[in-house]
Amino acid sequence: MAKTDSENENGWIERVKEEGDFPLLEPENCPNGWATPPADTFRVRGPEYFLKNVKIPGGEYLLKPLGFDCIKGPAKISQVLKDPKNRVRKVLDEEFPTGNKPRVWAFNFQFPSKENHSVIAYFVAREPIPDGSLLDQFWKGDDGFRRSRLKVIANVPKGPWVVRKAVGDNIICVIGRVLTCHYYVADNVMEVDIDVGSSMGATSIGRLCLGYLTKITIDLAFLIESQAESELPERILGAVRFSQLDVAAAREVELSSDGSAANLQSSLTKRVISNAVTITLHSLFPDADITTSKCLDV
């Protein structure tokens, strides 16, 4: 008997959530798992931000949570949604064989570790994206627009003092201004690959977080920055919380043959050049905050 549209819509989402290596749990208690933190945890630009500089609680998310992965590979992992063996892509292909697939978003944080860890949050748009909206512009626009608009809010609500001090409290940054981001866009998928190792400061914090991953809780929220009054108030795309992850249990994935491993040397070269430039700038301007001055939201 064929599934109804409603059963198919709900069934595939539950399948993605259940097939992950880390369980979906309640946000108040999610050890070695993931959850969706309350939206009011985060503050965004309100309707009168450009007049009064006032931020408001985040409100309802635009996207629905879909899944979470912590994986590792022989080289930096990128374009996971392009790989037919990726578990989310596989479910989409199996559940929607004739097309008309829902729009799926993935935010892939590539950590500079010996085992090339990636932490990936997946979301899905359950409603049509309005034409001309910031969401629509981000999807259809160029990489320059995406780099100048995607913001990440990071927070460590639980963990050792040294990690909370390093990360800060609800730090907001336009991520493309300080980290190298690559975008994979297809008919129904949008993936942002965020190279944490492209900044010396972020590399240090990333390695610190990986070292304490079994002891900390991390919140990450994603939104498109409003830069005009007509775009206010800001709306959060989605957010993920992961807590006390056993990074040793991260599943190892095989890289497809279309370039992930080949791109590793190119990425390393760019990283060396970027770090050399940063060191030079620090020597010339020792009092300047080279790595974060363009990142913080003001």
mmCIF file of N, CA and C in Angstrom, residues 233-290:
data_model
loop_
_atom_site.group_PDB
_atom_site.id
_atom_site.type_symbol
_atom_site.label_atom_id
_atom_site.label_comp_id
_atom_site.label_asym_id
_atom_site.label_seq_id
_atom_site.Cartn_x
_atom_site.Cartn_y
_atom_site.Cartn_z
ATOM 1 N N PRO A 233 12.567 41.947 11.597
ATOM 2 C CA PRO A 233 13.589 41.461 12.525
ATOM 3 C C PRO A 233 14.299 40.232 11.961
ATOM 4 N N GLU A 234 15.458 39.926 12.499
ATOM 5 C CA GLU A 234 16.165 38.729 12.086
ATOM 6 C C GLU A 234 15.415 37.481 12.544
ATOM 7 N N ARG A 235 15.554 36.428 11.767
ATOM 8 C CA ARG A 235 14.960 35.135 12.113
ATOM 9 C C ARG A 235 16.052 34.068 12.083
ATOM 10 N N ILE A 236 16.067 33.222 13.063
ATOM 11 C CA ILE A 236 17.047 32.136 13.124
ATOM 12 C C ILE A 236 16.603 31.000 12.207
ATOM 13 N N LEU A 237 17.523 30.531 11.373
ATOM 14 C CA LEU A 237 17.222 29.396 10.499
ATOM 15 C C LEU A 237 16.968 28.147 11.329
ATOM 16 N N GLY A 238 17.925 27.820 12.166
ATOM 17 C CA GLY A 238 17.829 26.639 13.015
ATOM 18 C C GLY A 238 18.980 26.625 13.990
ATOM 19 N N ALA A 239 18.899 25.747 14.963
ATOM 20 C CA ALA A 239 19.949 25.666 15.977
ATOM 21 C C ALA A 239 20.104 24.217 16.419
ATOM 22 N N VAL A 240 21.299 23.909 16.909
ATOM 23 C CA VAL A 240 21.574 22.564 17.399
ATOM 24 C C VAL A 240 22.351 22.658 18.710
ATOM 25 N N ARG A 241 22.065 21.736 19.592
ATOM 26 C CA ARG A 241 22.831 21.580 20.832
ATOM 27 C C ARG A 241 23.383 20.166 20.859
ATOM 28 N N PHE A 242 24.689 20.033 21.113
ATOM 29 C CA PHE A 242 25.255 18.697 21.332
ATOM 30 C C PHE A 242 26.054 18.728 22.618
ATOM 31 N N SER A 243 26.019 17.595 23.310
ATOM 32 C CA SER A 243 26.519 17.593 24.684
ATOM 33 C C SER A 243 27.314 16.332 24.987
ATOM 34 N N GLN A 244 28.482 16.534 25.566
ATOM 35 C CA GLN A 244 29.309 15.438 26.090
ATOM 36 C C GLN A 244 29.481 14.317 25.059
ATOM 37 N N LEU A 245 29.864 14.704 23.857
ATOM 38 C CA LEU A 245 30.012 13.719 22.784
ATOM 39 C C LEU A 245 31.248 12.856 22.991
ATOM 40 N N ASP A 246 31.092 11.576 22.739
ATOM 41 C CA ASP A 246 32.227 10.655 22.743
ATOM 42 C C ASP A 246 32.836 10.682 21.345
ATOM 43 N N VAL A 247 33.814 11.566 21.163
ATOM 44 C CA VAL A 247 34.388 11.761 19.836
ATOM 45 C C VAL A 247 35.093 10.508 19.340
ATOM 46 N N ALA A 248 35.506 9.648 20.266
ATOM 47 C CA ALA A 248 36.153 8.397 19.856
ATOM 48 C C ALA A 248 35.186 7.480 19.123
ATOM 49 N N ALA A 249 33.882 7.716 19.345
ATOM 50 C CA ALA A 249 32.876 6.874 18.699
ATOM 51 C C ALA A 249 32.430 7.427 17.350
ATOM 52 N N ALA A 250 33.047 8.513 16.907
ATOM 53 C CA ALA A 250 32.679 9.100 15.625
ATOM 54 C C ALA A 250 32.870 8.087 14.502
ATOM 55 N N ARG A 251 31.865 7.952 13.679
ATOM 56 C CA ARG A 251 31.911 6.982 12.588
ATOM 57 C C ARG A 251 32.854 7.465 11.493
ATOM 58 N N GLU A 252 33.675 6.562 10.975
ATOM 59 C CA GLU A 252 34.574 6.914 9.873
ATOM 60 C C GLU A 252 33.855 6.697 8.557
ATOM 61 N N VAL A 253 33.948 7.688 7.689
ATOM 62 C CA VAL A 253 33.285 7.605 6.398
ATOM 63 C C VAL A 253 34.322 7.518 5.294
ATOM 64 N N GLU A 254 33.922 6.878 4.206
ATOM 65 C CA GLU A 254 34.781 6.810 3.026
ATOM 66 C C GLU A 254 34.509 8.026 2.161
ATOM 67 N N LEU A 255 35.548 8.658 1.694
ATOM 68 C CA LEU A 255 35.385 9.807 0.825
ATOM 69 C C LEU A 255 35.131 9.353 -0.596
ATOM 70 N N SER A 256 34.220 10.056 -1.266
ATOM 71 C CA SER A 256 33.960 9.733 -2.664
ATOM 72 C C SER A 256 35.165 10.144 -3.497
ATOM 73 N N SER A 257 35.193 9.696 -4.731
ATOM 74 C CA SER A 257 36.365 9.919 -5.584
ATOM 75 C C SER A 257 36.290 11.220 -6.371
ATOM 76 N N ASP A 258 35.360 12.133 -5.980
ATOM 77 C CA ASP A 258 35.186 13.341 -6.794
ATOM 78 C C ASP A 258 35.894 14.556 -6.239
ATOM 79 N N GLY A 259 36.843 14.355 -5.280
ATOM 80 C CA GLY A 259 37.652 15.515 -4.972
ATOM 81 C C GLY A 259 37.914 15.833 -3.529
ATOM 82 N N SER A 260 37.233 15.233 -2.574
ATOM 83 C CA SER A 260 37.446 15.614 -1.182
ATOM 84 C C SER A 260 38.900 15.402 -0.771
ATOM 85 N N ALA A 261 39.446 14.221 -1.074
ATOM 86 C CA ALA A 261 40.834 13.956 -0.699
ATOM 87 C C ALA A 261 41.790 14.831 -1.515
ATOM 88 N N ALA A 262 41.463 15.028 -2.792
ATOM 89 C CA ALA A 262 42.332 15.835 -3.651
ATOM 90 C C ALA A 262 42.345 17.292 -3.203
ATOM 91 N N ASN A 263 41.243 17.742 -2.609
ATOM 92 C CA ASN A 263 41.170 19.137 -2.181
ATOM 93 C C ASN A 263 41.941 19.394 -0.900
ATOM 94 N N LEU A 264 42.386 18.329 -0.237
ATOM 95 C CA LEU A 264 43.067 18.501 1.045
ATOM 96 C C LEU A 264 44.341 19.312 0.890
ATOM 97 N N GLN A 265 45.187 18.976 -0.104
ATOM 98 C CA GLN A 265 46.441 19.695 -0.266
ATOM 99 C C GLN A 265 46.196 21.159 -0.594
ATOM 100 N N SER A 266 45.199 21.426 -1.447
ATOM 101 C CA SER A 266 44.864 22.807 -1.778
ATOM 102 C C SER A 266 44.446 23.573 -0.543
ATOM 103 N N SER A 267 43.623 22.913 0.307
ATOM 104 C CA SER A 267 43.170 23.566 1.531
ATOM 105 C C SER A 267 44.331 23.856 2.458
ATOM 106 N N LEU A 268 45.249 22.889 2.562
ATOM 107 C CA LEU A 268 46.400 23.091 3.439
ATOM 108 C C LEU A 268 47.265 24.244 2.943
ATOM 109 N N THR A 269 47.438 24.329 1.631
ATOM 110 C CA THR A 269 48.233 25.428 1.076
ATOM 111 C C THR A 269 47.605 26.773 1.393
ATOM 112 N N LYS A 270 46.296 26.863 1.206
ATOM 113 C CA LYS A 270 45.600 28.109 1.505
ATOM 114 C C LYS A 270 45.720 28.444 2.984
ATOM 115 N N ARG A 271 45.657 27.405 3.829
ATOM 116 C CA ARG A 271 45.722 27.632 5.274
ATOM 117 C C ARG A 271 47.091 28.163 5.667
ATOM 118 N N VAL A 272 48.153 27.590 5.070
ATOM 119 C CA VAL A 272 49.507 28.055 5.379
ATOM 120 C C VAL A 272 49.677 29.514 4.968
ATOM 121 N N ILE A 273 49.173 29.849 3.768
ATOM 122 C CA ILE A 273 49.286 31.233 3.296
ATOM 123 C C ILE A 273 48.510 32.174 4.216
ATOM 124 N N SER A 274 47.274 31.755 4.571
ATOM 125 C CA SER A 274 46.446 32.591 5.437
ATOM 126 C C SER A 274 47.107 32.822 6.787
ATOM 127 N N ASN A 275 47.665 31.757 7.367
ATOM 128 C CA ASN A 275 48.318 31.891 8.668
ATOM 129 C C ASN A 275 49.565 32.775 8.573
ATOM 130 N N ALA A 276 50.319 32.650 7.459
ATOM 131 C CA ALA A 276 51.512 33.476 7.287
ATOM 132 C C ALA A 276 51.136 34.949 7.202
ATOM 133 N N VAL A 277 50.045 35.247 6.482
ATOM 134 C CA VAL A 277 49.590 36.629 6.384
ATOM 135 C C VAL A 277 49.176 37.156 7.753
ATOM 136 N N THR A 278 48.471 36.313 8.525
ATOM 137 C CA THR A 278 48.029 36.733 9.854
ATOM 138 C C THR A 278 49.220 37.028 10.757
ATOM 139 N N ILE A 279 50.236 36.167 10.712
ATOM 140 C CA ILE A 279 51.440 36.379 11.532
ATOM 141 C C ILE A 279 52.112 37.694 11.140
ATOM 142 N N THR A 280 52.203 37.954 9.826
ATOM 143 C CA THR A 280 52.830 39.194 9.365
ATOM 144 C C THR A 280 52.060 40.416 9.849
ATOM 145 N N LEU A 281 50.729 40.351 9.751
ATOM 146 C CA LEU A 281 49.910 41.470 10.201
ATOM 147 C C LEU A 281 50.049 41.702 11.694
ATOM 148 N N HIS A 282 50.139 40.608 12.452
ATOM 149 C CA HIS A 282 50.324 40.742 13.897
ATOM 150 C C HIS A 282 51.664 41.418 14.217
ATOM 151 N N SER A 283 52.696 41.100 13.428
ATOM 152 C CA SER A 283 54.003 41.719 13.687
ATOM 153 C C SER A 283 54.000 43.205 13.354
ATOM 154 N N LEU A 284 53.196 43.578 12.343
ATOM 155 C CA LEU A 284 53.122 44.982 11.954
ATOM 156 C C LEU A 284 52.187 45.782 12.847
ATOM 157 N N PHE A 285 51.086 45.116 13.266
ATOM 158 C CA PHE A 285 50.079 45.791 14.085
ATOM 159 C C PHE A 285 49.810 44.947 15.326
ATOM 160 N N PRO A 286 50.710 44.951 16.289
ATOM 161 C CA PRO A 286 50.594 44.053 17.447
ATOM 162 C C PRO A 286 49.364 44.297 18.296
ATOM 163 N N ASP A 287 48.803 45.488 18.244
ATOM 164 C CA ASP A 287 47.647 45.791 19.089
ATOM 165 C C ASP A 287 46.316 45.499 18.397
ATOM 166 N N ALA A 288 46.348 45.130 17.132
ATOM 167 C CA ALA A 288 45.103 44.901 16.390
ATOM 168 C C ALA A 288 44.614 43.482 16.592
ATOM 169 N N ASP A 289 43.267 43.323 16.624
ATOM 170 C CA ASP A 289 42.673 41.991 16.723
ATOM 171 C C ASP A 289 42.428 41.482 15.310
ATOM 172 N N ILE A 290 43.455 40.906 14.746
ATOM 173 C CA ILE A 290 43.401 40.555 13.323
ATOM 174 C C ILE A 290 42.365 39.489 13.043
#
